[in-house]
Amino acid sequence: MPDCPGEEARTPMELYEKLNSQGDTVRSLKAAKAEKAEIDSAIQLLLKLKVDYKQMTGQEYKAGCPPSENSVIPDNETAADGVIDEDNVDPWNVSTTNAKGVDYDKLIVRFGSSKIDKELVDRIEKVSGQKAHRFLRRGIFFSHRDMHQVLDAFEKQKSFYLYTGRGPSSQAMHVGHLIPFIFTKWLQDVFDIPLVIQLTDDEKYLWKDLTLEDCHRFAVENAKDIIACGFDVNKTFIFSDLDYMGASPEFYRNVVKIQKHVTFNQVKGIFGFTDSDCIGKISFPAIQAAPSFSSSFSQIFGGRKDVQCLIPCAIDQDPYFRMTRDVAPRIGYPKPALLHSTFFPALQGAQTKMSASDANSSIFLTDTPKQIKSKVNKHAFSGGKDTIEEHRKHGGNADVDVSFMYLTFFLEDDEQLEKIKQDYTSGALLTGELKKTLIETLQPIISQHQERRKQVTDEMVQQFMTPRPLNFKL
Ligand code: TRP
């Protein structure tokens, strides 16, 4: 069937392919000496597609030059209803004007990633032999790159490794910070694979008003909270960039290779750097990219450079890995695969994510049961009605209710969650009752975390952070 020009291309790749085929159409019409009017109209369409392409990708269309993964569709496009949509998502900012939070489906289109659909979730269950984690069942990990390829290889006994990280900007971690680690721990368990965790103390030094010593100290402190998530010391390597960069020649060699293959223009386009950003920031993305390649860890992979990497992370980190995936083939390495999560909303509402610098926006891992109770009761944005009478009559709105959103992250029982949603929406369940369920769900999770963290000794941290062989079969 010929390509239907009326159908909207949704991704840069679709548009690129459309342009290719329209180019073919024009050429064959010309070769066949078709009517002038017919050729003209085909050229008109080609020109229109070129303009669309430039608008969507910020790049000129060139045959034989597919759009790079870095061609993100610009923000602030006008939505179909004419409303300017102000989702803002990059490694340093996350905000939206929508109370339901960021429109994640749109983000998939803009970033050119793929949706984690039911089929993929089923497949992960099948290949791992385990019930999917609630983060997968509930769309909290919602987007991916190349996950099918990872599973294909795994089914053929070809294993992979996990890479995730954290920017240690303060001692205080909140529950939102745990999301990628809780999920990564599950992946490590069900696939039985090695894991590297990067603590970017260098990044925080470059971006924040902190000393190198502070950043390094936060890295070690944060490592304790990460270890408390239950990672297997025989399969996990945690490293501070400030320590490991100097200690591992292979790691630094990869950083330099990446630096040689990315231009200032490219990082400006991807990260929005300007001429007045310090050069440390401009070269930093290479350091976050390097752990995506197995040859950066000679003690673990013994010089192998072909072990596939899978990166679970929040979607705001994707710019780093779009860049990484662009460079990988040029320096002879496999592209890392990705699993992206949504953000953990602030107590005040899903317009922004939790922030460690605003005590009232977050539930900290150090909060007491009393603090948890009072924060949820005082600050958690409610989708309930103003009076009990109205609430009983019209019901609440779970889609904007932060307490309900938190339950989707932390309440394990699917049926109970569904019942809460129905009862809240119908008005049978009041906001105070919903909040009580959340408080009772969070309190034990946080106190158990605190218990486990207390058990983490300095020697254990030392062990996790020592470059060494890990225990696994590839
Ligand atoms: N830049 C991330 C942050 O500020 C930390 C990080 C480094 C990371 N490498 C990663 C996060 C890999 C996810 C996956 O939090």
PDB file of C-alpha atoms and ligand atoms in Angstrom, residues 91 163-168 198-200 203-204 284 288 291 311-314 317 320-321, ligand 1:
ATOM      1  CA  PRO A  91      18.041  16.509  34.422  1.00  0.00           C
ATOM      2  CA  TYR A 163      23.795   0.447  35.868  1.00  0.00           C
ATOM      3  CA  THR A 164      22.082   3.152  37.872  1.00  0.00           C
ATOM      4  CA  GLY A 165      23.203   6.110  39.951  1.00  0.00           C
ATOM      5  CA  ARG A 166      22.575   8.998  42.247  1.00  0.00           C
ATOM      6  CA  GLY A 167      23.771  12.572  42.500  1.00  0.00           C
ATOM      7  CA  PRO A 168      24.712  13.041  46.174  1.00  0.00           C
ATOM      8  CA  GLN A 198      27.565   5.591  40.141  1.00  0.00           C
ATOM      9  CA  LEU A 199      27.607   8.330  42.787  1.00  0.00           C
ATOM     10  CA  THR A 200      28.221  11.544  40.876  1.00  0.00           C
ATOM     11  CA  GLU A 203      28.525  16.404  39.158  1.00  0.00           C
ATOM     12  CA  LYS A 204      27.116  17.888  42.347  1.00  0.00           C
ATOM     13  CA  PHE A 284      30.501  15.902  32.574  1.00  0.00           C
ATOM     14  CA  GLN A 288      27.802   9.683  33.322  1.00  0.00           C
ATOM     15  CA  PRO A 291      29.548   3.251  33.121  1.00  0.00           C
ATOM     16  CA  ILE A 311      19.930   1.332  32.902  1.00  0.00           C
ATOM     17  CA  PRO A 312      16.893   1.787  35.152  1.00  0.00           C
ATOM     18  CA  CYS A 313      16.467   5.533  35.815  1.00  0.00           C
ATOM     19  CA  ALA A 314      13.935   8.333  36.092  1.00  0.00           C
ATOM     20  CA  GLN A 317      18.153  11.250  33.019  1.00  0.00           C
ATOM     21  CA  TYR A 320      22.523  11.600  29.131  1.00  0.00           C
ATOM     22  CA  PHE A 321      21.712   8.249  27.644  1.00  0.00           C
TER      23      PHE A 321
HETATM   24  N1  TRP B   1      22.837  12.382  37.363  1.00  0.00           N
HETATM   25  C1  TRP B   1      22.116  11.574  38.300  1.00  0.00           C
HETATM   26  C2  TRP B   1      21.532  12.461  39.400  1.00  0.00           C
HETATM   27  O1  TRP B   1      21.795  13.611  39.531  1.00  0.00           O
HETATM   28  C3  TRP B   1      22.972  10.491  38.913  1.00  0.00           C
HETATM   29  C4  TRP B   1      23.284   9.354  37.971  1.00  0.00           C
HETATM   30  C5  TRP B   1      24.523   9.030  37.466  1.00  0.00           C
HETATM   31  C6  TRP B   1      22.368   8.396  37.437  1.00  0.00           C
HETATM   32  N2  TRP B   1      24.431   7.947  36.676  1.00  0.00           N
HETATM   33  C7  TRP B   1      23.135   7.512  36.628  1.00  0.00           C
HETATM   34  C8  TRP B   1      20.995   8.178  37.579  1.00  0.00           C
HETATM   35  C9  TRP B   1      22.538   6.438  35.960  1.00  0.00           C
HETATM   36  C10 TRP B   1      20.406   7.110  36.899  1.00  0.00           C
HETATM   37  C11 TRP B   1      21.173   6.244  36.102  1.00  0.00           C
HETATM   38  O2  TRP B   1      20.759  11.995  40.183  1.00  0.00           O
END
